[in-house]
Coordinates of C-alpha atoms in Angstrom, one line a residue:
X2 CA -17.3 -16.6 14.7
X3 CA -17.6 -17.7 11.1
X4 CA -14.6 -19.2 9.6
X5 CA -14.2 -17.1 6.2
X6 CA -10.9 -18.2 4.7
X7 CA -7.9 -20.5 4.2
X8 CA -4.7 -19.6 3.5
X9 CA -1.5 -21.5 3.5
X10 CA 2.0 -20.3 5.1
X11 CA 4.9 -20.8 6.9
X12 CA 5.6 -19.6 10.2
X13 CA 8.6 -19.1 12.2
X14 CA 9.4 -20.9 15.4
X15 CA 12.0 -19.7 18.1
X16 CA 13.4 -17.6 15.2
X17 CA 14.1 -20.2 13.0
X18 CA 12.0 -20.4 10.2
X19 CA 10.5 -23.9 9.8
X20 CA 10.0 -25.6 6.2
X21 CA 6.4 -27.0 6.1
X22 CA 3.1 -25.3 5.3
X23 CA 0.5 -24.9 7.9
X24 CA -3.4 -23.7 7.8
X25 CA -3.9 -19.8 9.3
X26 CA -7.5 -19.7 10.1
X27 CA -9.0 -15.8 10.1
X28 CA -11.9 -15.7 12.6
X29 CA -14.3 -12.9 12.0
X30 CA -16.2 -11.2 14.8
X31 CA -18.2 -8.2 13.9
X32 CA -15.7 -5.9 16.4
X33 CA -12.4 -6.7 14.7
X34 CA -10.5 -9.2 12.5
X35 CA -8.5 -12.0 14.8
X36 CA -5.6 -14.2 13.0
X37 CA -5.7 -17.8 14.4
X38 CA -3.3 -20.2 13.8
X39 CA -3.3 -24.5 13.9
X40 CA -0.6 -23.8 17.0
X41 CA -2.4 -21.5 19.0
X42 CA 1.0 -18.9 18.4
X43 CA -0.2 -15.4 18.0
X44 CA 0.2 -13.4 14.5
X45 CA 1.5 -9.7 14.2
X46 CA -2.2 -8.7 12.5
X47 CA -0.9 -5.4 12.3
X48 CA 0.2 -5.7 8.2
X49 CA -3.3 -7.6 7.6
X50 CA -5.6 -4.4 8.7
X51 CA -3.4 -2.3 7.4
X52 CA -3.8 -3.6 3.7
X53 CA -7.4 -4.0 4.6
X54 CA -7.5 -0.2 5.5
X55 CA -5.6 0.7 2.1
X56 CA -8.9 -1.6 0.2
X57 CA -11.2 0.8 1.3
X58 CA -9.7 4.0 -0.1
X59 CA -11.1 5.3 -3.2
X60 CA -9.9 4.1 -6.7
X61 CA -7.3 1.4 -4.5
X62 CA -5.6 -0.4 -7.3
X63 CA -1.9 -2.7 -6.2
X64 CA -1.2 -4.1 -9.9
X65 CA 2.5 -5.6 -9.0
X66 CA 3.0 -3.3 -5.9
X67 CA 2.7 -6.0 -2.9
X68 CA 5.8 -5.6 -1.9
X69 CA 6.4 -1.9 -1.8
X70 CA 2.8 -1.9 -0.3
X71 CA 4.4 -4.3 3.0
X72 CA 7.3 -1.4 2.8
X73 CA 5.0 1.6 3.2
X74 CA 3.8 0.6 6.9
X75 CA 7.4 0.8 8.0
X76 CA 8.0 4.7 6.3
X77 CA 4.8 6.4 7.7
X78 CA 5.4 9.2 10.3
X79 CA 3.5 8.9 13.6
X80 CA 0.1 10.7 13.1
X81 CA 0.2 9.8 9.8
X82 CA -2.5 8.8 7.4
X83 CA -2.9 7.4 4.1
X84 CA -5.6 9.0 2.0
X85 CA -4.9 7.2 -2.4
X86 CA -2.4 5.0 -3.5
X87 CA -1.9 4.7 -7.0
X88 CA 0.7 1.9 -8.8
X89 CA 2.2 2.7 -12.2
X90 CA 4.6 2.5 -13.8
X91 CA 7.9 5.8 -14.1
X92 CA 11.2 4.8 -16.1
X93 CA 10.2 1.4 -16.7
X94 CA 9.9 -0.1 -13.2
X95 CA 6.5 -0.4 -11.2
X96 CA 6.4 2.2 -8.8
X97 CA 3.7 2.6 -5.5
X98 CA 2.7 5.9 -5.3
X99 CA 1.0 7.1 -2.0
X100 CA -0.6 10.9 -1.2
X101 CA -0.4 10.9 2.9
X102 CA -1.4 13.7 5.4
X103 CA 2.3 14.9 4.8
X104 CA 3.7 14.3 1.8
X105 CA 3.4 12.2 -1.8
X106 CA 5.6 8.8 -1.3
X107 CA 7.4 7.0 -4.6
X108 CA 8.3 3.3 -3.4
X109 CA 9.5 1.0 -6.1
X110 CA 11.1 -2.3 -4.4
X111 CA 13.4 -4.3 -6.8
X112 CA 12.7 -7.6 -7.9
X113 CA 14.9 -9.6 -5.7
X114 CA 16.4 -7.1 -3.5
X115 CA 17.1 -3.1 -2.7
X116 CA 14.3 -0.5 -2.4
X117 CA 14.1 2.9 -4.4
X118 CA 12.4 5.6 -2.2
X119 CA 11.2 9.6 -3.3
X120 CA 8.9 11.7 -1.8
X121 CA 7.8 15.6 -2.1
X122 CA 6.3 17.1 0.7
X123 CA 2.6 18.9 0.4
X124 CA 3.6 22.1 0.3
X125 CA 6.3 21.8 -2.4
X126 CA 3.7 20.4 -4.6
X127 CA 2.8 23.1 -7.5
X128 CA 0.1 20.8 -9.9
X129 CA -1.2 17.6 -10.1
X130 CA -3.0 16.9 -12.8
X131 CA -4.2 13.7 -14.7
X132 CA -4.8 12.4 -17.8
X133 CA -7.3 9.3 -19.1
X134 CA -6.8 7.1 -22.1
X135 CA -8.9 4.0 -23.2
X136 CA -8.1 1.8 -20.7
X137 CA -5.0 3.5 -18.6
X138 CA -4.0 6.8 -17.6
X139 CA -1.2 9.0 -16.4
X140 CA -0.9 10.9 -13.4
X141 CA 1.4 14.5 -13.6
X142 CA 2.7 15.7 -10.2
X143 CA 4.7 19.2 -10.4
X144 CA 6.7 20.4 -8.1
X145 CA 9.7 23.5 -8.4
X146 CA 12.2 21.1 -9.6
X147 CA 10.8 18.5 -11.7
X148 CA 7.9 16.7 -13.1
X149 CA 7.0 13.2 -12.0
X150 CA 4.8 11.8 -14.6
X151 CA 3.9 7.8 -13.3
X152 CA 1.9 5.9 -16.2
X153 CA -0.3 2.9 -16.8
X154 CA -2.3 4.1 -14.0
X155 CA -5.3 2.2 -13.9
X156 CA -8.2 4.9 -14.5
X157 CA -10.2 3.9 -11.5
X158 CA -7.4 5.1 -9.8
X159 CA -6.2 8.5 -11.5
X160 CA -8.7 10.7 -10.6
X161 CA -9.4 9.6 -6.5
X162 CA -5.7 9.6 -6.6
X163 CA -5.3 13.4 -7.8
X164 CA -8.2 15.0 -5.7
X165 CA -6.5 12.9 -2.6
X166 CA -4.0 14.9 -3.3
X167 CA -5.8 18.1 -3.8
X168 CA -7.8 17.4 -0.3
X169 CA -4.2 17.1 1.4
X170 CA -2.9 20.2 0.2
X171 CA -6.2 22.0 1.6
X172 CA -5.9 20.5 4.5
X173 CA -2.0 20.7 5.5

């Protein structure tokens, strides 16, 4: 086991969640990532791999998306996989925007509370296109009813993001 990292939070006990800061220890083995904490209580991991899963896609960028990024685990369908996220920005509020096996997902959770939530489905997708400037880009997704255009992409992300989505369509 090496002992990669520190990091500091709190953690509930009996349901009631304690004030104090305590040391989370992640263990790594070469099969899987274990969570160890300075009590010996076991960790839901399940959020950790996840976001470690979402890493390792192509062009993965979460500028001010954490939170809608916690909230996208709890809307997937059974079966369903995550293939691009992109975050940028549509009507002036930072918006997560995730091409799945299924459909294209719009999460933007507010600052301190409520959730705004859109998807389309794969097949009612008609373009997606995208476009790069200097240092950001813009991502166009058409379907019969409207267009979605989401902004200040970063342009690592714009193109991965748009032939995620092309792969899906071919796929579904």
């Amino acid at each position: 086991c090496l002992w990669e990292k520190v990091r500091m939070a709190t953690i509930p006990k009996n349901g009631v969640r304690r004030k104090g800061i305590f040391k989370i220890f992640f263990c790594i083995n070469r099969e899987s990532t274990k969570e160890i904490n300075a009590e010996n209580r076991s960790v839901d991991k399940t959020s950790i791999d996840f976001y470690n899963d979402l890493k390792r896609l192509p062009g993965f960028d979460s500028w001010g998306t954490k939170k809608e990024i916690r909230y996208l685990k709890n809307m997937l369908y059974e079966g369903e996989q995550v293939f691009a996220i992109a975050s940028g920005i549509i009507n002036g509020n930072t918006w997560l925007v995730a091409c799945t096996s299924k459909r294209v997902i719009f999460v933007d959770c507010g600052m301190l509370y409520g959730v705004k939530h859109s998807e389309v489905m794969l097949d009612r997708i008609n373009a997606v296109s995208f476009k790069n400037g200097l240092v950001l880009g813009e991502i166009h997704i058409e379907d019969g009813a409207s267009t979605r255009i989401i902004t200040s992409v970063s342009k690592t992300s714009t193109k991965p993001f748009v032939d995620a989505v092309h792969k899906a369509i071919e796929l579904k």
